[in-house]
Short mmCIF file of C-alpha atoms in Angstrom, two decimals:
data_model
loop_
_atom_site.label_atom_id
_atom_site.label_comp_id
_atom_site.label_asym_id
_atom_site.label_seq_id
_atom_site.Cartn_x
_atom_site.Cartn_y
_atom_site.Cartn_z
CA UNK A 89 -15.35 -3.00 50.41
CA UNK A 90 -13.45 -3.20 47.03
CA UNK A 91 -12.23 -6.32 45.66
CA UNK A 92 -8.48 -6.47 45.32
CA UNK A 93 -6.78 -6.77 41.48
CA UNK A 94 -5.59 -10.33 40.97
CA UNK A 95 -5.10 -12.15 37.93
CA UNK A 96 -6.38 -15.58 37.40
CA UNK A 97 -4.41 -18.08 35.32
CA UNK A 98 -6.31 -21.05 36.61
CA UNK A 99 -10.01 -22.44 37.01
CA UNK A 100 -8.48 -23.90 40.71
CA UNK A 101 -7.38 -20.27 41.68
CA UNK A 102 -10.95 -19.27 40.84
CA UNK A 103 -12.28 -22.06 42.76
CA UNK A 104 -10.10 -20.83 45.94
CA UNK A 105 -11.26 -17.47 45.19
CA UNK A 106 -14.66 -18.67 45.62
CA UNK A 107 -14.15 -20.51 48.58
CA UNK A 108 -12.42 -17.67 50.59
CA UNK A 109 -15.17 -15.30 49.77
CA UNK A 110 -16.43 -13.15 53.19
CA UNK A 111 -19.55 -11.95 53.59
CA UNK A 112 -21.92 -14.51 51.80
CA UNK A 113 -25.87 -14.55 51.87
CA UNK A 114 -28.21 -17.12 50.60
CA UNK A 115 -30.98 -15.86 48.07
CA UNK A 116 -32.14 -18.78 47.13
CA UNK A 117 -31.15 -22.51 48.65
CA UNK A 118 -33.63 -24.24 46.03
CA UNK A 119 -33.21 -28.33 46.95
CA UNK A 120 -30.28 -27.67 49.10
CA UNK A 121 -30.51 -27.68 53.20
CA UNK A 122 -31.38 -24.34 54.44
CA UNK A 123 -30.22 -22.06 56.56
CA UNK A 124 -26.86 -22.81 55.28
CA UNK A 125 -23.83 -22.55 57.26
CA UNK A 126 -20.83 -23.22 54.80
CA UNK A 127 -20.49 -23.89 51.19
CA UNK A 128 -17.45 -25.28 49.60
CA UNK A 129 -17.18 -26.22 46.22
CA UNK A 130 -14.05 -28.37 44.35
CA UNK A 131 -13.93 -30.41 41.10
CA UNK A 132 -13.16 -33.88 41.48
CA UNK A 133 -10.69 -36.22 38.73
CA UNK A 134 -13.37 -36.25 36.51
CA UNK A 135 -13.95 -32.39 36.00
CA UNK A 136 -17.20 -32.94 38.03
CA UNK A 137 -17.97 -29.82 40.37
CA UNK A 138 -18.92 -31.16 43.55
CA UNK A 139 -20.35 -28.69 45.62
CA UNK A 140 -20.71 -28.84 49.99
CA UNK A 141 -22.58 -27.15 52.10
CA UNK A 142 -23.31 -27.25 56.21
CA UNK A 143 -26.40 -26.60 57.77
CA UNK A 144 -27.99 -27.65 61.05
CA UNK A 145 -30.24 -30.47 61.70
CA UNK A 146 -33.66 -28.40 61.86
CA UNK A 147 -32.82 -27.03 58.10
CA UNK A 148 -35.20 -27.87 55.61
CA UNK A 149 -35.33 -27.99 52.30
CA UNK A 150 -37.36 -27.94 48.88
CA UNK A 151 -36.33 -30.74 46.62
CA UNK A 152 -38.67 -33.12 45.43
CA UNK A 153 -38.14 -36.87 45.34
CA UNK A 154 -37.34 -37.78 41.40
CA UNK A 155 -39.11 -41.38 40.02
CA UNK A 156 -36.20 -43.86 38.97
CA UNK A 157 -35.52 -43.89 35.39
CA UNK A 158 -37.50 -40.18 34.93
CA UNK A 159 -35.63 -37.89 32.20
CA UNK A 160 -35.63 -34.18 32.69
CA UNK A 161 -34.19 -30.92 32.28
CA UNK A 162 -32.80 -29.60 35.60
CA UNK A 163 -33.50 -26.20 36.69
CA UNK A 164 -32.07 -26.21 40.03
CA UNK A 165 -30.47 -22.90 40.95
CA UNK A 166 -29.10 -22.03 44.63
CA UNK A 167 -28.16 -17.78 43.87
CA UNK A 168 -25.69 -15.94 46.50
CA UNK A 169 -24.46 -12.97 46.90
CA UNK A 170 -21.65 -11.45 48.01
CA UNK A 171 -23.01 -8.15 50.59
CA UNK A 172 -19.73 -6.42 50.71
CA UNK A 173 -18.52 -6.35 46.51
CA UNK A 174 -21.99 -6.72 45.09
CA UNK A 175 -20.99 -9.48 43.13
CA UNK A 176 -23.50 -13.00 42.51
CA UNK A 177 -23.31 -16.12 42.19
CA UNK A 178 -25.62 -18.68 40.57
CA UNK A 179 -25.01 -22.31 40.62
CA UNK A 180 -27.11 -23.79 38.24
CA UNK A 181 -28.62 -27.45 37.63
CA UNK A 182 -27.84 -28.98 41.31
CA UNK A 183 -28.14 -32.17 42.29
CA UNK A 184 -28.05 -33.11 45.51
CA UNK A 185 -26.75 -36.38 45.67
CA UNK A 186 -25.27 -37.50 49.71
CA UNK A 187 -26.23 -36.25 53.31
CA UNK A 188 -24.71 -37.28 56.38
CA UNK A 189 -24.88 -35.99 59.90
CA UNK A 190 -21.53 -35.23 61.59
CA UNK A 191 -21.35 -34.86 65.11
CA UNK A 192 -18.70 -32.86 66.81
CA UNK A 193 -18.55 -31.81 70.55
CA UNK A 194 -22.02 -32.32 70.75
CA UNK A 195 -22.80 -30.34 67.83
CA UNK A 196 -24.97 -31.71 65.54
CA UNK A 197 -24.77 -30.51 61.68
CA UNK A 198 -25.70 -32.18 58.33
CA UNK A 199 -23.18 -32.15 55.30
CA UNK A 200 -24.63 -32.37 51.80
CA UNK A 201 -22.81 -32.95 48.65
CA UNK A 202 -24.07 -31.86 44.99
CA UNK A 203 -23.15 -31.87 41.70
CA UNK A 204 -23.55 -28.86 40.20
CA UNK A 205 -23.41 -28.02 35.51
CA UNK A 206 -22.13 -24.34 36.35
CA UNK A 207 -21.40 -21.47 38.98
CA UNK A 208 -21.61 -18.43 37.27
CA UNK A 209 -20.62 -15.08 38.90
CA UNK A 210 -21.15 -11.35 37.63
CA UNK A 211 -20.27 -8.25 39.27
CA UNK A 212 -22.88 -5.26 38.87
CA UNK A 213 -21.14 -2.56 37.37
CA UNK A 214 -20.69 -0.64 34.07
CA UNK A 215 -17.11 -1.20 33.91
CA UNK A 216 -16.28 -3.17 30.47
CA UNK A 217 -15.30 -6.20 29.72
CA UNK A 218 -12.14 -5.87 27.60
CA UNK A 219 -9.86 -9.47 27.86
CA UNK A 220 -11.00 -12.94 28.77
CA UNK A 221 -9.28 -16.19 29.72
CA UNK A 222 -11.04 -19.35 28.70
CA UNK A 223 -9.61 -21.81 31.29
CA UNK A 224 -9.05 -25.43 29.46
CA UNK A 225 -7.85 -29.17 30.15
CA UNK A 226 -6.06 -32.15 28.37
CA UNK A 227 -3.90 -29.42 25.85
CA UNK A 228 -0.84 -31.05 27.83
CA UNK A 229 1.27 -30.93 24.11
CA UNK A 230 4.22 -33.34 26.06
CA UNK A 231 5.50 -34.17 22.08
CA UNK A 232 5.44 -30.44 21.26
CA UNK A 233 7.13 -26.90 22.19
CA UNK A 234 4.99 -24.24 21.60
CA UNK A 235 7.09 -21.65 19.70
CA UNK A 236 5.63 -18.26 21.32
CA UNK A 237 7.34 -16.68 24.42
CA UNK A 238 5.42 -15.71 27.39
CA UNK A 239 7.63 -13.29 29.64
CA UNK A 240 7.15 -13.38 33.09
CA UNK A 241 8.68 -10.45 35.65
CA UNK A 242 8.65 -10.31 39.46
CA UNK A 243 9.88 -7.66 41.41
CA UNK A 244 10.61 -7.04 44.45
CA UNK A 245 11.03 -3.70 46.37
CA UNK A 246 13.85 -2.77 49.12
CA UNK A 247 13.81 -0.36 51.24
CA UNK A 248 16.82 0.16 53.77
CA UNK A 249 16.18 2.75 56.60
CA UNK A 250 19.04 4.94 58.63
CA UNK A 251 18.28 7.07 61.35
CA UNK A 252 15.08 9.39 59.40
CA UNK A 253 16.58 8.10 55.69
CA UNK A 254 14.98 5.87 53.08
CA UNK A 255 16.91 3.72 50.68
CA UNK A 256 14.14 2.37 47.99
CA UNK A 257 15.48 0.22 45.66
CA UNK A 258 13.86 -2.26 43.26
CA UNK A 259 15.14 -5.74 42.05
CA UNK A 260 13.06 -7.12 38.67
CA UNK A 261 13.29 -10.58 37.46
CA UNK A 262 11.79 -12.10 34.11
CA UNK A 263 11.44 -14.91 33.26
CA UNK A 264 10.98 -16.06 29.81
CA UNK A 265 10.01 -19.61 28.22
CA UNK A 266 8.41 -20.63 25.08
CA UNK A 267 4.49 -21.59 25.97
CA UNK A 268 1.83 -19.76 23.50
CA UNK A 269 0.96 -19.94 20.22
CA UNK A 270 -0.14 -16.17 19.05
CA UNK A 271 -3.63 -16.85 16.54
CA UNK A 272 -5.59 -14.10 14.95
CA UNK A 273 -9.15 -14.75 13.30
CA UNK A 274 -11.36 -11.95 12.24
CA UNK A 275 -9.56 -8.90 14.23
CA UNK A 276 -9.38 -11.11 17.48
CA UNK A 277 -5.98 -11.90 18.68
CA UNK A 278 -5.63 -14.90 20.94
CA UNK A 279 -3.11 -16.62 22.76
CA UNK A 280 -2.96 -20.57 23.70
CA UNK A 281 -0.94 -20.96 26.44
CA UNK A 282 0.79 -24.06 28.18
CA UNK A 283 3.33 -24.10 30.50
CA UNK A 284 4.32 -24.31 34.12
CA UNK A 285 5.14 -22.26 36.85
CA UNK A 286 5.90 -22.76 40.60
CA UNK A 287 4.94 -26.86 40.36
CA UNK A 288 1.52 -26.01 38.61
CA UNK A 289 0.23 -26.43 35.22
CA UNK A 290 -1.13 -23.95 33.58
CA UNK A 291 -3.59 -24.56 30.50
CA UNK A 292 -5.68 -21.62 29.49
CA UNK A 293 -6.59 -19.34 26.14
CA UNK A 294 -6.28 -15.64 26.41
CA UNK A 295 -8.54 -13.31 24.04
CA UNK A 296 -7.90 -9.87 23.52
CA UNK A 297 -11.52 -8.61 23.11
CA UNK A 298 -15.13 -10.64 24.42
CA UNK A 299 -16.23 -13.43 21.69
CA UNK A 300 -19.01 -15.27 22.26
CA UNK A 301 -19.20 -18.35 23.91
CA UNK A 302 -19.95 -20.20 20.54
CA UNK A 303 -17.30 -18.37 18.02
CA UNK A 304 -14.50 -19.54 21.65
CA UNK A 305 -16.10 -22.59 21.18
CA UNK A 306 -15.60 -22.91 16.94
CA UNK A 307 -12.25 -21.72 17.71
CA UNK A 308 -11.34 -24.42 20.48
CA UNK A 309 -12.91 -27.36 18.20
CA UNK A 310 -11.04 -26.68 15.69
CA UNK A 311 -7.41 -26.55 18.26
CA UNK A 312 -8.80 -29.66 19.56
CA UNK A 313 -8.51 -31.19 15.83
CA UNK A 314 -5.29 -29.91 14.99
CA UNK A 315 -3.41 -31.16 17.96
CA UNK A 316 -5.03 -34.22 17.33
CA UNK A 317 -6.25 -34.61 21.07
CA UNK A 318 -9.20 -32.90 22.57
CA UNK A 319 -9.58 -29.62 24.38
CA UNK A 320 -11.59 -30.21 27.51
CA UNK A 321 -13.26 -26.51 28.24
CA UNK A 322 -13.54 -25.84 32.17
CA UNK A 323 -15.18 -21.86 32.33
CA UNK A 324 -13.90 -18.98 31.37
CA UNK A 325 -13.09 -15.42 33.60
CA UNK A 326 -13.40 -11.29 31.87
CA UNK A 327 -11.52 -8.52 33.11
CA UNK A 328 -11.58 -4.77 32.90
CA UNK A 329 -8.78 -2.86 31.00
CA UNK A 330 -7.27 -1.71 34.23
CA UNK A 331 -7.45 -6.26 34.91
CA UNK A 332 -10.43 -6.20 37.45
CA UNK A 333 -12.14 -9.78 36.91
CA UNK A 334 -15.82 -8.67 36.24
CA UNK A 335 -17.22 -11.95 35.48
CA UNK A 336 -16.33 -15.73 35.79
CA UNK A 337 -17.92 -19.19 35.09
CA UNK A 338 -17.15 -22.61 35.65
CA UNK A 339 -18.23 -26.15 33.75
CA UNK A 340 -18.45 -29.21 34.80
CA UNK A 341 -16.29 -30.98 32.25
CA UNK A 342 -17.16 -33.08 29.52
CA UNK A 343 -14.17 -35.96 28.69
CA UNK A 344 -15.78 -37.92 25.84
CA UNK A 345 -15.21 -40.97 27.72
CA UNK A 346 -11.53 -41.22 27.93
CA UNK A 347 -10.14 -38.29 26.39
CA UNK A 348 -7.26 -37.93 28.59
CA UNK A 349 -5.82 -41.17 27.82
CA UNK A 350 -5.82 -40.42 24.53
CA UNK A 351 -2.12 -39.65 22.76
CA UNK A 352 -1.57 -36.45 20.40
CA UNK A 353 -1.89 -37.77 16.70
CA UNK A 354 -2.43 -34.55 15.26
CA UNK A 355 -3.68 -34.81 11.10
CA UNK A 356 -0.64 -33.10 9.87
CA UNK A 357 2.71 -31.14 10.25
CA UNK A 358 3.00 -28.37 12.14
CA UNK A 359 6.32 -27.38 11.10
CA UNK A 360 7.95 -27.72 7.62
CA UNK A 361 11.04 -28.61 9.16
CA UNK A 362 9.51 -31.56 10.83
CA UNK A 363 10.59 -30.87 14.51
CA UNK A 364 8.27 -31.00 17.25
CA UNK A 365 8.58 -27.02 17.39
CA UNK A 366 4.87 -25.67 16.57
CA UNK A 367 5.13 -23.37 13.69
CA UNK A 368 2.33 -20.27 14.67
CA UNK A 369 2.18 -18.73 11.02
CA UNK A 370 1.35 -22.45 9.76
CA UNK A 371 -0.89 -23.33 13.18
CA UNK A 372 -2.89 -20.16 12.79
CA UNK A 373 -3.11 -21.05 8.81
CA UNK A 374 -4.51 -24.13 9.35
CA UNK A 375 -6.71 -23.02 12.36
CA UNK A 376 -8.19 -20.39 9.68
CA UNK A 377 -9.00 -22.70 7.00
CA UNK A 378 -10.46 -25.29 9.40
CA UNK A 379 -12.53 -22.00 11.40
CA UNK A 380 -13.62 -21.05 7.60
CA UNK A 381 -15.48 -24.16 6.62
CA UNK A 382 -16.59 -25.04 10.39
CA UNK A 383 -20.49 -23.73 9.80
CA UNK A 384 -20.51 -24.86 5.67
CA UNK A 385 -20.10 -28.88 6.48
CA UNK A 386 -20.68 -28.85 10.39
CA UNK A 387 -17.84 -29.58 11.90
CA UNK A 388 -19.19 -29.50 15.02
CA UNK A 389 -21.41 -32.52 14.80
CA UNK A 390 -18.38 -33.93 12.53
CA UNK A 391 -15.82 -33.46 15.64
CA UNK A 392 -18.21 -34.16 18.56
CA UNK A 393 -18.14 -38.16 16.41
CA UNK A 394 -14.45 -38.04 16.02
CA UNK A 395 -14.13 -37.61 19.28
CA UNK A 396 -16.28 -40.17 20.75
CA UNK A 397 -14.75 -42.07 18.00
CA UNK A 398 -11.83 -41.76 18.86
CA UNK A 399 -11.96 -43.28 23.02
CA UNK A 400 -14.26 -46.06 21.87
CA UNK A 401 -13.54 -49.74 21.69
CA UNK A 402 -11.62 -50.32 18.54
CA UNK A 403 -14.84 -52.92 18.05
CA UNK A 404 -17.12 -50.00 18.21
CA UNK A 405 -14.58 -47.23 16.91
CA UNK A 406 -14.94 -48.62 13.44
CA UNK A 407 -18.45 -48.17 12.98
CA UNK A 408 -18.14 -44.60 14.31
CA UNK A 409 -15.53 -43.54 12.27
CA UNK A 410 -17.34 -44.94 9.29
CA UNK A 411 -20.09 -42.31 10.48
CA UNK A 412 -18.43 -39.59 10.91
CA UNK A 413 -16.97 -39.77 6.94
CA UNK A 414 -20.59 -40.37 5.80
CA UNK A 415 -21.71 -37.48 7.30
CA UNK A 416 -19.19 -34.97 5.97
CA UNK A 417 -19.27 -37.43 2.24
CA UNK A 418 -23.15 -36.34 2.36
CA UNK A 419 -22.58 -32.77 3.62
CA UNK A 420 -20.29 -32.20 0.42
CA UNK A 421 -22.17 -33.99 -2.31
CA UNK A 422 -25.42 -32.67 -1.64
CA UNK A 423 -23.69 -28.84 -1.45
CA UNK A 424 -20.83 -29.39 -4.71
CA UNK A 425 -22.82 -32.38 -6.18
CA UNK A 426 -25.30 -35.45 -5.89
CA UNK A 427 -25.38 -38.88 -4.69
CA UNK A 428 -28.01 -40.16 -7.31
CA UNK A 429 -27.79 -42.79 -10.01
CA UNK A 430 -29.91 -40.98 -12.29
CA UNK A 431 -29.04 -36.99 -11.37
CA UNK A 432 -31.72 -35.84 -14.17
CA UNK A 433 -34.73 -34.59 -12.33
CA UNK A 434 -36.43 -35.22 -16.03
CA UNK A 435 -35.13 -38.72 -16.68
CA UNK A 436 -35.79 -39.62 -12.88
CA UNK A 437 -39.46 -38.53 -12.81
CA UNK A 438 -40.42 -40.17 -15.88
CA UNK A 439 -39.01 -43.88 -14.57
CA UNK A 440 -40.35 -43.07 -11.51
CA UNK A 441 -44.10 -42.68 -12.82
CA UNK A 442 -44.09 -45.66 -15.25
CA UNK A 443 -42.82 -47.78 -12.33
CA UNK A 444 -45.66 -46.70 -10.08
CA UNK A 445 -48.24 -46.96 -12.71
CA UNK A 446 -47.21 -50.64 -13.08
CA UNK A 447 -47.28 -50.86 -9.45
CA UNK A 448 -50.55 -49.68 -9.20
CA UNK A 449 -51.78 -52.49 -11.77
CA UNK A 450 -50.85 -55.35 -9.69
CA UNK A 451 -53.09 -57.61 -8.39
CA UNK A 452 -51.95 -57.34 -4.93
CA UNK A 453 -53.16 -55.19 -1.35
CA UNK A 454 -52.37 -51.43 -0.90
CA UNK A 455 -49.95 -52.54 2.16
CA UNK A 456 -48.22 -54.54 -0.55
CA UNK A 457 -48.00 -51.50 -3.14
CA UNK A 458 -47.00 -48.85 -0.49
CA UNK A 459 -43.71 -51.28 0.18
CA UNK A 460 -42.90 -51.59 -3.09
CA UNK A 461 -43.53 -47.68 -3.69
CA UNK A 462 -41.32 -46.78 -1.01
CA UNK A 463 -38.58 -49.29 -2.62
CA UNK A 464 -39.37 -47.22 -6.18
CA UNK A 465 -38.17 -43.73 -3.77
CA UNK A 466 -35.72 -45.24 -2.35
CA UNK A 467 -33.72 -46.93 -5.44
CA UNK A 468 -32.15 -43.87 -6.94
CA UNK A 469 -29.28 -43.37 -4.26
CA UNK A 470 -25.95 -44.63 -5.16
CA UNK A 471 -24.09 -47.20 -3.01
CA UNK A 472 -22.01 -46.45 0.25
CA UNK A 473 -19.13 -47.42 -1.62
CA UNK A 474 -19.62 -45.86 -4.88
CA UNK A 475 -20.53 -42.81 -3.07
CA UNK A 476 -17.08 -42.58 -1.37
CA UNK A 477 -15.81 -43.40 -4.74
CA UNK A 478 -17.28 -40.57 -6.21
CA UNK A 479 -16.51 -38.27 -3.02
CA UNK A 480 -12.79 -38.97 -3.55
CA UNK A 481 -13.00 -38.21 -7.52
CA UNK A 482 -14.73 -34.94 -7.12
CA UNK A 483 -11.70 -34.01 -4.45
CA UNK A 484 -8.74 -35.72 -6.91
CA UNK A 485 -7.07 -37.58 -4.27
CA UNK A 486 -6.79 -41.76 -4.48
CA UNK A 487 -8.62 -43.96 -2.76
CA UNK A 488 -6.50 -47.27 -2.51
CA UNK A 489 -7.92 -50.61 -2.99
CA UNK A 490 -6.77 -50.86 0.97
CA UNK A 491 -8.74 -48.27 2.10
CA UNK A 492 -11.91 -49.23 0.07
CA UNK A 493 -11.24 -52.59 1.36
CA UNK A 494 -11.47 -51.17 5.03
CA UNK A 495 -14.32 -48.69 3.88
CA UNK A 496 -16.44 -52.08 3.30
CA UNK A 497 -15.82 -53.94 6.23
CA UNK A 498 -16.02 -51.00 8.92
CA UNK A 499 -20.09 -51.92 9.74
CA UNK A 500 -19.16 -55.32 10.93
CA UNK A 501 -19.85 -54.92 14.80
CA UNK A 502 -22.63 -52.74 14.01
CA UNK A 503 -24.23 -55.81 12.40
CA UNK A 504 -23.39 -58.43 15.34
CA UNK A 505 -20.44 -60.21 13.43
CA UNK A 506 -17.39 -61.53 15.01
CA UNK A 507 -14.36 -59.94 14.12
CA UNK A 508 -12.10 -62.67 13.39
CA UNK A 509 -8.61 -60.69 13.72
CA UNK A 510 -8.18 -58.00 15.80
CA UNK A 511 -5.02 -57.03 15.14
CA UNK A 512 -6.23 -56.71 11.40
CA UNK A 513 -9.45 -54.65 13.01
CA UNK A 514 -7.62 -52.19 14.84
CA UNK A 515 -4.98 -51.09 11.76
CA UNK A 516 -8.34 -50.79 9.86
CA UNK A 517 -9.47 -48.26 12.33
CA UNK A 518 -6.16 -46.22 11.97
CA UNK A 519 -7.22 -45.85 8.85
CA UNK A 520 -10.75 -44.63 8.97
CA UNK A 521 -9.47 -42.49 11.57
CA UNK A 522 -7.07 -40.83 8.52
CA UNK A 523 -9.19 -41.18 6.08
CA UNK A 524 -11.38 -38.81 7.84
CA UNK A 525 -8.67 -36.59 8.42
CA UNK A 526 -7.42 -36.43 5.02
CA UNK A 527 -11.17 -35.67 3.79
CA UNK A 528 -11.29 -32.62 5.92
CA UNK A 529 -7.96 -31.19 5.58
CA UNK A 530 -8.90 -31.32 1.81
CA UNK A 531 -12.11 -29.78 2.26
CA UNK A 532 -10.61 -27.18 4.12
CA UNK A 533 -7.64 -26.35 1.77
CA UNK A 534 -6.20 -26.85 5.39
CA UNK A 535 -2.69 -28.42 4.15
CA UNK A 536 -0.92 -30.67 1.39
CA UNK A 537 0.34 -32.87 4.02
CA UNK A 538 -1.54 -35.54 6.32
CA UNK A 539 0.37 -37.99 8.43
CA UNK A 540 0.03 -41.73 7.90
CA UNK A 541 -1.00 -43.80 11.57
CA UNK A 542 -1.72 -47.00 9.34
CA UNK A 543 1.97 -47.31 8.22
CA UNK A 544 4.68 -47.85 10.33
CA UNK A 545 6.94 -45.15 10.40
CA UNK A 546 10.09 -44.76 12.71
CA UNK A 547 10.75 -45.36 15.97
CA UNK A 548 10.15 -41.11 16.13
CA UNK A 549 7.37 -40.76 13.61
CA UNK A 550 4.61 -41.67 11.56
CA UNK A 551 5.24 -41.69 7.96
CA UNK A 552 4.13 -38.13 6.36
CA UNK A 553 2.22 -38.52 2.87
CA UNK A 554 0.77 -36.00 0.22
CA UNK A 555 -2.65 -35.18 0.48
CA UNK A 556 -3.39 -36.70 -2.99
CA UNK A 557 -1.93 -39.82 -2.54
CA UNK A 558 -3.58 -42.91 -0.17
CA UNK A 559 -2.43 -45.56 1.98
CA UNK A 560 -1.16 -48.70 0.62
CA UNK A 561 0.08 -52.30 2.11
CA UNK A 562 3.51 -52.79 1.27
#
């Protein structure tokens, strides 16, 4: 039995496809209930895949009882198969989590539900993998249009019948409506797509050629940044050249604690002409330049901050923020320059030794000298502040006395303090949030523009300021 050629737009269609599979056998129940009867699986409102399964009350099964408060890796795997197409399934770190017995014209049956990281399905063959379709969440883009068409044609055949003759004739519609943006990095063409058809919403990024799951994931980082909102990444499908889906896999979801309710503030324009049409030549320029520096200055621990950053408590949100420019302020000093007061390794070495022989000649215990010692190591790094000041020199853009006002008053909750006005607290996040922004659209040689979320701008936009120049309180 051959599986039939369908395209899959959406991680729920893949899901369905799942769940309508015929012909399923149980390699391996691991902590689940077995013999199992039916297995279901759906993903809840917060991207959690929740998987059920049936089996009668003499099942048994293998997990182990977990101590409270134990942390471990989980290597639970349930693996099915699919007798007719050949094709597997492995559903990977399960967690069974609820059991109840249901009782139904006398039948007795238990239903289990688990949470489950992945379900991951391959199809034995030697057919090729030529295009994949990374299914994603949150890229909703309600404040943009994206400027790429995607064309869409239906047709329907006809066929009228007199007496022993057939009349075939064929009716095509197509439907067209801006919803990509076309990308190309390193000879692979890719296509991000949002739009909606037949009441659904459809959120997904189509590769021509297989990329690995980290350069898709580099790529979708650096998206995330740009839009200014991040992409949630649910699993991705492959396909054949003649479109047979060879391979799929699902995540659970990962929503940085609030990302949905997050609005789009992306860093900077996206046109020239300032509408909310997105620009692909200027997109795919500053998806590039961003995809160029990613490895050099880790943006990946630098964006998995901002992120967190950005859905946290404007209390707390300060104090990350203030992180995540240290981070990338070190990353770039120590690889372009140096965050020492005395950069001479000759100069330093020589105070260093005299101030360690006089430590040595006090009349006090070795605990005593080892403290002071360590002080000696530790003395020859320059300040937060004049470290940011020296960041922001090296780059030639301005660092206003406002924002090295907010710079020094961002570790406030971080030491217990009250914050005595909120309002005041908030507007300084805004701008350690752009501040950030600004640093690594510089770094990047990503753009001459950044917008401005400190300032107020009009009732349609923020205010739109050159690179070089900072914010200021008017």
């Amino acid at each position: 039995m051959c599986e039939e050629i369908e395209l899959y737009f959406s991680e729920l269609e893949i899901i369905e496809y799942f769940n309508n599979q015929q012909g399923i056998e149980v390699i391996n129940a691991d902590v689940i209930y077995n013999p199992i009867q039916s297995i279901n699986i759906t993903r809840d409102s917060n991207l959690k895949i929740i998987l059920e399964t049936t089996s009668k009350i003499g099942a048994e099964t293998k997990a182990e009882t977990i101590p409270s408060g134990m942390v471990y890796t989980n290597t639970n795997e349930i693996i099915l198969k699919n007798k007719f197409s050949e094709r597997t399934f492995v559903l990977s770190s399960v967690t069974p989590y609820s059991c109840k017995i249901s009782i139904s014209n006398n039948n007795h049956e238990r239903i289990e539900l688990s949470s489950i990281d992945s379900i991951k399905s391959t199809l034995k063959t030697s057919i090729e993998e030529k295009y994949l379709i990374e299914f994603v969440s949150n890229m909703d883009m309600k404040n943009f249009i994206l400027s790429d068409d995607i064309s869409i044609n239906k047709s329907i055949n006809e066929t009228t019948t007199i007496g022993k003759i057939n009349f075939r004739d064929t009716t095509t519609n197509e439907m067209k409506s801006w919803g990509c943006i076309t990308n190309k990095i390193n000879n692979c063409s890719f296509h991000i797509c949002r739009y909606e058809k037949n009441s659904k919403i459809y959120q997904y990024i189509l590769y021509d050629k297989i990329i690995s799951d980290e350069e898709r994931k580099k790529i979708r980082e650096c998206i995330s940044f740009i839009l200014g909102k991040p992409i949630l990444y649910l699993g991705y499908c492959t396909y054949s050249e003649d479109f047979k889906m060879l391979s799929f896999e699902l995540k659970r979801g990962y929503d940085f604690k609030g990302a949905c309710t997050l609005a789009e503030l992306p860093p900077t324009i996206l046109n020239l002409n300032m509408s909310n049409i997105i620009d692909s030549n200027i997109f795919n320029n500053l998806l590039i330049s961003l995809y160029t520096n990613y490895d050099k200055y880790d943006f990946q621990h630098l964006f998995w901050m901002y992120w967190h950053a950005s859905t946290s408590h404007f209390y707390s949100a300060s104090v990350q923020f203030g992180g995540c420019i240290e981070s990338l302020q070190n990353l770039y000093l120590e690889k372009n320059s140096s965050g020492k007061i005395i950069e001479s390794k000759e100069i330093w070495n020589n105070f260093r030794s005299n101030n360690m022989d006089l430590i040595n000649k006090l009349c006090i215990n070795e605990s005593e000298k080892d403290l002071l010692k360590n002080k000696i190591n530790n003395i020859n790094i320059l300040p937060q502040q004049k470290l940011l000041e020296k960041l922001f020199d090296l780059l030639q853009i301005e660092l206003t006395e406002l924002e090295s006002k907010t710079w020094k008053q961002r570790n406030i909750p971080a030491h217990g303090k009250r914050v005595e006005n909120n309002i005041e607290y908030i507007r300084g996040v805004k701008i350690l949030r752009t501040l950030f922004n600004r640093l690594i659209l510089k770094i990047s040689s990503a753009s001459e523009y950044y917008f401005d979320y400190y300032s107020l701008g009009n009732e349609k936009s923020y205010n739109l300021r050159l690179l070089e120049d900072g914010i200021k309180d008017v």
